[in-house]
PDB file of C-alpha atoms in Angstrom:
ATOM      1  CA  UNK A   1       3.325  -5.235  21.488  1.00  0.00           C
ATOM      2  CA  UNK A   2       5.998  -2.984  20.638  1.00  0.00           C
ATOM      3  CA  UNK A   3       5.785  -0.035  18.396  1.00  0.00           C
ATOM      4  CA  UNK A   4       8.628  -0.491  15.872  1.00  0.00           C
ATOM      5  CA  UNK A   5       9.538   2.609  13.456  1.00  0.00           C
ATOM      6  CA  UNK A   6       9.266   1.129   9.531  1.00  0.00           C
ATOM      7  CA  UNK A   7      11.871   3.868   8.859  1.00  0.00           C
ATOM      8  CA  UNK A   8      14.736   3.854  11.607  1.00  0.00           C
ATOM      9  CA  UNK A   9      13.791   0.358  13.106  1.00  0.00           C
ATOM     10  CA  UNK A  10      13.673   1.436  16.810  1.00  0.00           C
ATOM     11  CA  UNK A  11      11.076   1.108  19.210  1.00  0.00           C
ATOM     12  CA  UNK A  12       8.943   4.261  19.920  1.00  0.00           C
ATOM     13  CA  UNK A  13       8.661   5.462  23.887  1.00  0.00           C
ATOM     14  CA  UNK A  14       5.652   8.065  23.735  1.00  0.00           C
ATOM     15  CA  UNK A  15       3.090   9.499  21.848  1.00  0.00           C
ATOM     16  CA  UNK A  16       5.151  11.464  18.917  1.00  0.00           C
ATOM     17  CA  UNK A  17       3.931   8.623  16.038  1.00  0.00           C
ATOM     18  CA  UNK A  18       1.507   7.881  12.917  1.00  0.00           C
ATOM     19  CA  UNK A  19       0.417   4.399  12.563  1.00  0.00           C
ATOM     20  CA  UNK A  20       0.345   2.870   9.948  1.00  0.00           C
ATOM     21  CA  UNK A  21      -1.947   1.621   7.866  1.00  0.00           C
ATOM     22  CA  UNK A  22      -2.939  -2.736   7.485  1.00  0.00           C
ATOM     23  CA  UNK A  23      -3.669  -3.131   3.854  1.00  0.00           C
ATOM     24  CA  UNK A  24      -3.401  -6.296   1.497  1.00  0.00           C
ATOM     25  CA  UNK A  25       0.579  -6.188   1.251  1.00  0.00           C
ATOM     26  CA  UNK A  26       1.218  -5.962   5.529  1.00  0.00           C
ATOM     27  CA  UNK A  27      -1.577  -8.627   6.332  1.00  0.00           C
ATOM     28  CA  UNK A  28      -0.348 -10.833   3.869  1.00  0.00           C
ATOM     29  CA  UNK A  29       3.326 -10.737   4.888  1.00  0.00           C
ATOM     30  CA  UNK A  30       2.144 -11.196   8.759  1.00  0.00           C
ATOM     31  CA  UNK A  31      -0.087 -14.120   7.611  1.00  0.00           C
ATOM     32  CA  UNK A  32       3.058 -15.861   6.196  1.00  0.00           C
ATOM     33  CA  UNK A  33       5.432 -14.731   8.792  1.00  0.00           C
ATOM     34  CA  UNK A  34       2.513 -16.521  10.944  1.00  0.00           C
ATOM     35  CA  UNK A  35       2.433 -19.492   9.026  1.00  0.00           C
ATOM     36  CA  UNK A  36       6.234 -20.111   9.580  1.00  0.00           C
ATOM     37  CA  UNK A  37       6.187 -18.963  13.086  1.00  0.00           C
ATOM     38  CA  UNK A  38       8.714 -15.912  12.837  1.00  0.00           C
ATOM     39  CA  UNK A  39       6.047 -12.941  13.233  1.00  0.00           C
ATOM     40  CA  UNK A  40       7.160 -10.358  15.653  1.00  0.00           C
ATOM     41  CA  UNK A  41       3.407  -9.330  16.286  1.00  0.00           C
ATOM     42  CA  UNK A  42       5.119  -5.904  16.452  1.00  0.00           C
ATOM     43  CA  UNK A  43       2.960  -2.322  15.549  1.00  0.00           C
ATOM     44  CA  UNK A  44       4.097  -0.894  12.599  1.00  0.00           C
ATOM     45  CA  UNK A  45       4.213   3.211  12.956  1.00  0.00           C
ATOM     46  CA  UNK A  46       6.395   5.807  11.796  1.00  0.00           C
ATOM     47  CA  UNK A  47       7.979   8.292  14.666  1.00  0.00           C
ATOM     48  CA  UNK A  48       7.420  12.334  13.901  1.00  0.00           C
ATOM     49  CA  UNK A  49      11.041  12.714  13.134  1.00  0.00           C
ATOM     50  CA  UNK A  50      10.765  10.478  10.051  1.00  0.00           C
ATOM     51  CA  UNK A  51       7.295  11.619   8.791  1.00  0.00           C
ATOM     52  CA  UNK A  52       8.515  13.567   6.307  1.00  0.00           C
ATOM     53  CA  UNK A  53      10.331  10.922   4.498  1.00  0.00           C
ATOM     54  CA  UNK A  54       7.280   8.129   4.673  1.00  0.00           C
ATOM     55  CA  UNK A  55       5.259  10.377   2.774  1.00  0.00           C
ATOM     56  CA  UNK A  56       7.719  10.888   0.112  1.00  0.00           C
ATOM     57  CA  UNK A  57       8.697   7.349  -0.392  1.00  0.00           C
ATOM     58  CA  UNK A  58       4.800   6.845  -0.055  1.00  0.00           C
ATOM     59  CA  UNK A  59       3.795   9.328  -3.227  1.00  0.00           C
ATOM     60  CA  UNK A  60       7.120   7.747  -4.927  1.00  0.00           C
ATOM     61  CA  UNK A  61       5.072   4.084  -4.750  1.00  0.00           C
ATOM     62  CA  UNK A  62       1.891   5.861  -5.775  1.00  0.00           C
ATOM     63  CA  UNK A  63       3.039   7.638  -9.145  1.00  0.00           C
ATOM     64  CA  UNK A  64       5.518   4.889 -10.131  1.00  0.00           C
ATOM     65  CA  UNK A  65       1.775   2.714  -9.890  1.00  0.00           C
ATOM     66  CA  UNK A  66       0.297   5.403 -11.977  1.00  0.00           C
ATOM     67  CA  UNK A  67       3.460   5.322 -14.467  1.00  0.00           C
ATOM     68  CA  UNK A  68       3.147   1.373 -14.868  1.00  0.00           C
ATOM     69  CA  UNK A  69      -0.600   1.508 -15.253  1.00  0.00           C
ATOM     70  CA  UNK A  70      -0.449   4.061 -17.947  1.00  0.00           C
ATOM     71  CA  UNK A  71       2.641   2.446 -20.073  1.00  0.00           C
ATOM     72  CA  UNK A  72       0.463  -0.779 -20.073  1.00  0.00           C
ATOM     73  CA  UNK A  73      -2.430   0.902 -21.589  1.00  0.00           C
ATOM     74  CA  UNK A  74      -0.239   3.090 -24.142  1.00  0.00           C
ATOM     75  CA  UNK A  75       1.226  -0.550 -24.762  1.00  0.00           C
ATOM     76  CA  UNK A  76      -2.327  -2.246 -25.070  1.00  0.00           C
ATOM     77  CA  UNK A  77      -3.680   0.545 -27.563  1.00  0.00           C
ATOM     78  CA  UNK A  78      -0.559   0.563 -29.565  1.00  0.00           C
ATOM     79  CA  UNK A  79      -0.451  -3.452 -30.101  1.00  0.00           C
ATOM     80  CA  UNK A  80      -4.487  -3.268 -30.436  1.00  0.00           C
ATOM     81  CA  UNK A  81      -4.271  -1.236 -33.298  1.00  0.00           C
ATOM     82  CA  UNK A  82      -1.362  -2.820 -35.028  1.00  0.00           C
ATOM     83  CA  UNK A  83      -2.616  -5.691 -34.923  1.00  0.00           C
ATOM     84  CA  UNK A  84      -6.369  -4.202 -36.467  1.00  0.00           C
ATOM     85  CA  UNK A  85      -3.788  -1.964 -39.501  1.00  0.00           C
ATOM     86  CA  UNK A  86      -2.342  -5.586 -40.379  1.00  0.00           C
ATOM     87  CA  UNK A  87      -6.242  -6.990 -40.563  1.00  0.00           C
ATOM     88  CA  UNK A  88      -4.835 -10.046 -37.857  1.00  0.00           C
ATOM     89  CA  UNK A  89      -8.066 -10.378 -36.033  1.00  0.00           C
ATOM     90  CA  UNK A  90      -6.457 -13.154 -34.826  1.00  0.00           C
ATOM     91  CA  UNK A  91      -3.677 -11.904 -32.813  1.00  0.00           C
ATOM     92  CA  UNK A  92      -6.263  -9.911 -30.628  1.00  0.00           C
ATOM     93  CA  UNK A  93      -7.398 -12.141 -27.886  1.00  0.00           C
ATOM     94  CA  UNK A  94      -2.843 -13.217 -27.618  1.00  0.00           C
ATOM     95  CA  UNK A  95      -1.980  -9.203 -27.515  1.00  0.00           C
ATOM     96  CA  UNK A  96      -4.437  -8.631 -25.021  1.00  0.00           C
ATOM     97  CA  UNK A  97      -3.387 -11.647 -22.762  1.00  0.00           C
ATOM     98  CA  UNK A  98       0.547 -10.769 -23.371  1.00  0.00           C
ATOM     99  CA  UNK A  99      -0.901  -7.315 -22.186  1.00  0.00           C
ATOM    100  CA  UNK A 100      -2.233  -8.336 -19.187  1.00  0.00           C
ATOM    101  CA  UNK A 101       1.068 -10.616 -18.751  1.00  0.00           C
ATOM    102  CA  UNK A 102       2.968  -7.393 -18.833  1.00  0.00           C
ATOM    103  CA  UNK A 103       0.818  -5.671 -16.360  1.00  0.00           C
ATOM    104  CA  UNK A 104       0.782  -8.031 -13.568  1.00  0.00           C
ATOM    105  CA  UNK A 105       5.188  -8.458 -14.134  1.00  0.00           C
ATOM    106  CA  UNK A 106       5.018  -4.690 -13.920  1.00  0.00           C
ATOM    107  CA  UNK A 107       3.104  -4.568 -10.439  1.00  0.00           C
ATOM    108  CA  UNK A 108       4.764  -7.192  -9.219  1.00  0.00           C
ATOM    109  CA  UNK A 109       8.061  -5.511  -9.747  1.00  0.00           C
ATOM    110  CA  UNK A 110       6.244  -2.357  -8.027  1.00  0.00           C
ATOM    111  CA  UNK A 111       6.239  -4.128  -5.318  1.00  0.00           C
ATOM    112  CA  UNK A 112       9.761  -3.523  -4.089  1.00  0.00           C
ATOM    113  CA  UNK A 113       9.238  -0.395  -4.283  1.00  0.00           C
ATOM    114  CA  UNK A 114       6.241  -0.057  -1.630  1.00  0.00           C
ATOM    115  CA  UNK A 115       5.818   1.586   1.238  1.00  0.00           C
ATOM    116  CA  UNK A 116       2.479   1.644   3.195  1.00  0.00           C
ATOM    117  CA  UNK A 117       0.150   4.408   3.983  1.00  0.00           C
ATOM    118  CA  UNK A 118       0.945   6.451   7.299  1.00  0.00           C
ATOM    119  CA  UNK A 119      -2.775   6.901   8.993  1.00  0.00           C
ATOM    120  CA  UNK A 120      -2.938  10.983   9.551  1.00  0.00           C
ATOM    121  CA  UNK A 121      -6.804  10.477  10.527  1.00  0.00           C
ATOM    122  CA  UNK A 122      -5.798   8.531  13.891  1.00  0.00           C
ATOM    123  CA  UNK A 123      -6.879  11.626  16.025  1.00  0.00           C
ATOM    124  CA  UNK A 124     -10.301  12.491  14.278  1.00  0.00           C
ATOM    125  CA  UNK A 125     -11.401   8.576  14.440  1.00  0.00           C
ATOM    126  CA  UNK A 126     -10.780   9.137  18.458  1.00  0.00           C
ATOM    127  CA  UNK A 127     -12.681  11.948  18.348  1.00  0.00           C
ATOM    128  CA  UNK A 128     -15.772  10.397  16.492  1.00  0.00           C
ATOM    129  CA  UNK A 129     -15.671   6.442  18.194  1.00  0.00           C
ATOM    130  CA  UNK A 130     -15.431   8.888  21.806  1.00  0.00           C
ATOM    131  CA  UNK A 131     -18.327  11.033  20.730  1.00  0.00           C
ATOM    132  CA  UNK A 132     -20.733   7.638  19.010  1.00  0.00           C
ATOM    133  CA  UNK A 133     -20.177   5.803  22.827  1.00  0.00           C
ATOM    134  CA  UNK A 134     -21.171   9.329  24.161  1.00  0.00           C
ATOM    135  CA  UNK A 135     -24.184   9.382  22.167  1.00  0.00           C
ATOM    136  CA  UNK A 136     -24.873   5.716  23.059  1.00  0.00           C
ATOM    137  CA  UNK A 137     -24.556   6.164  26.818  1.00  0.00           C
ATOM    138  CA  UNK A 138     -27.222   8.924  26.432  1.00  0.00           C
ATOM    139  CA  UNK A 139     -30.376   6.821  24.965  1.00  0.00           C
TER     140      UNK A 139
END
């Protein structure tokens, strides 16, 4: 299994690399890429020289999910309210679905903006699964 940089797209020779991260969006795309037979089965990691710039476009993804979950509430409250000042009890339950509409449109559009997680913790989990088979070799 190759280690593939998600930034410059060449293979990494060494040890000078973060991992990165398997969350919902990465096992999902390998499960389809599965299903149609095209996965690479490569390791996703990002090499030291290009660090810098996965954490960026990392925070980017995270605050423009903070921005998008924020204007849908601001949205919610503002609708919610009109429609209790123009005494349409009615309208409620449709706001809050067109609401919710909204919401998953806006993190679905987020989505081409993500970038996954880079795993700075790889050393200390070492550390800690070395020293747990070290305890368990001892009883």
């Amino acid at each position: 299994m190759a280690k593939i940089c998600v930034i410059g797209k060449e293979e990494i020779k060494g040890s000078n690399y973060k991992p990165i991260r398997d969350d919902v969006v990465i096992s999902s795309i390998r499960k389809i890429k599965r299903f149609f037979k095209v996965a690479a089965e490569n390791e996703l990691v990002v090499c030291d020289k290009h660090l810098e710039e996965a954490v960026k476009r990392r925070k980017e993804f995270e605050s423009s999910i903070v921005k998008i979950v924020a204007v849908t509430a601001v949205i919610a409250v503002i609708a919610i309210i009109l429609a209790l000042l123009n005494n349409s009890l009615n309208f409620i339950p449709a706001t809050i679905s067109m609401v919710i509409l909204l919401f998953i449109l806006l993190l679905f559009v987020s989505l081409f903006r993500y970038f996954p997680s880079v795993d700075h913790n790889v050393e200390q989990k070492k550390v800690i699964t070395s020293k747990r088979r070290q305890i368990t070799k001892r009883r």
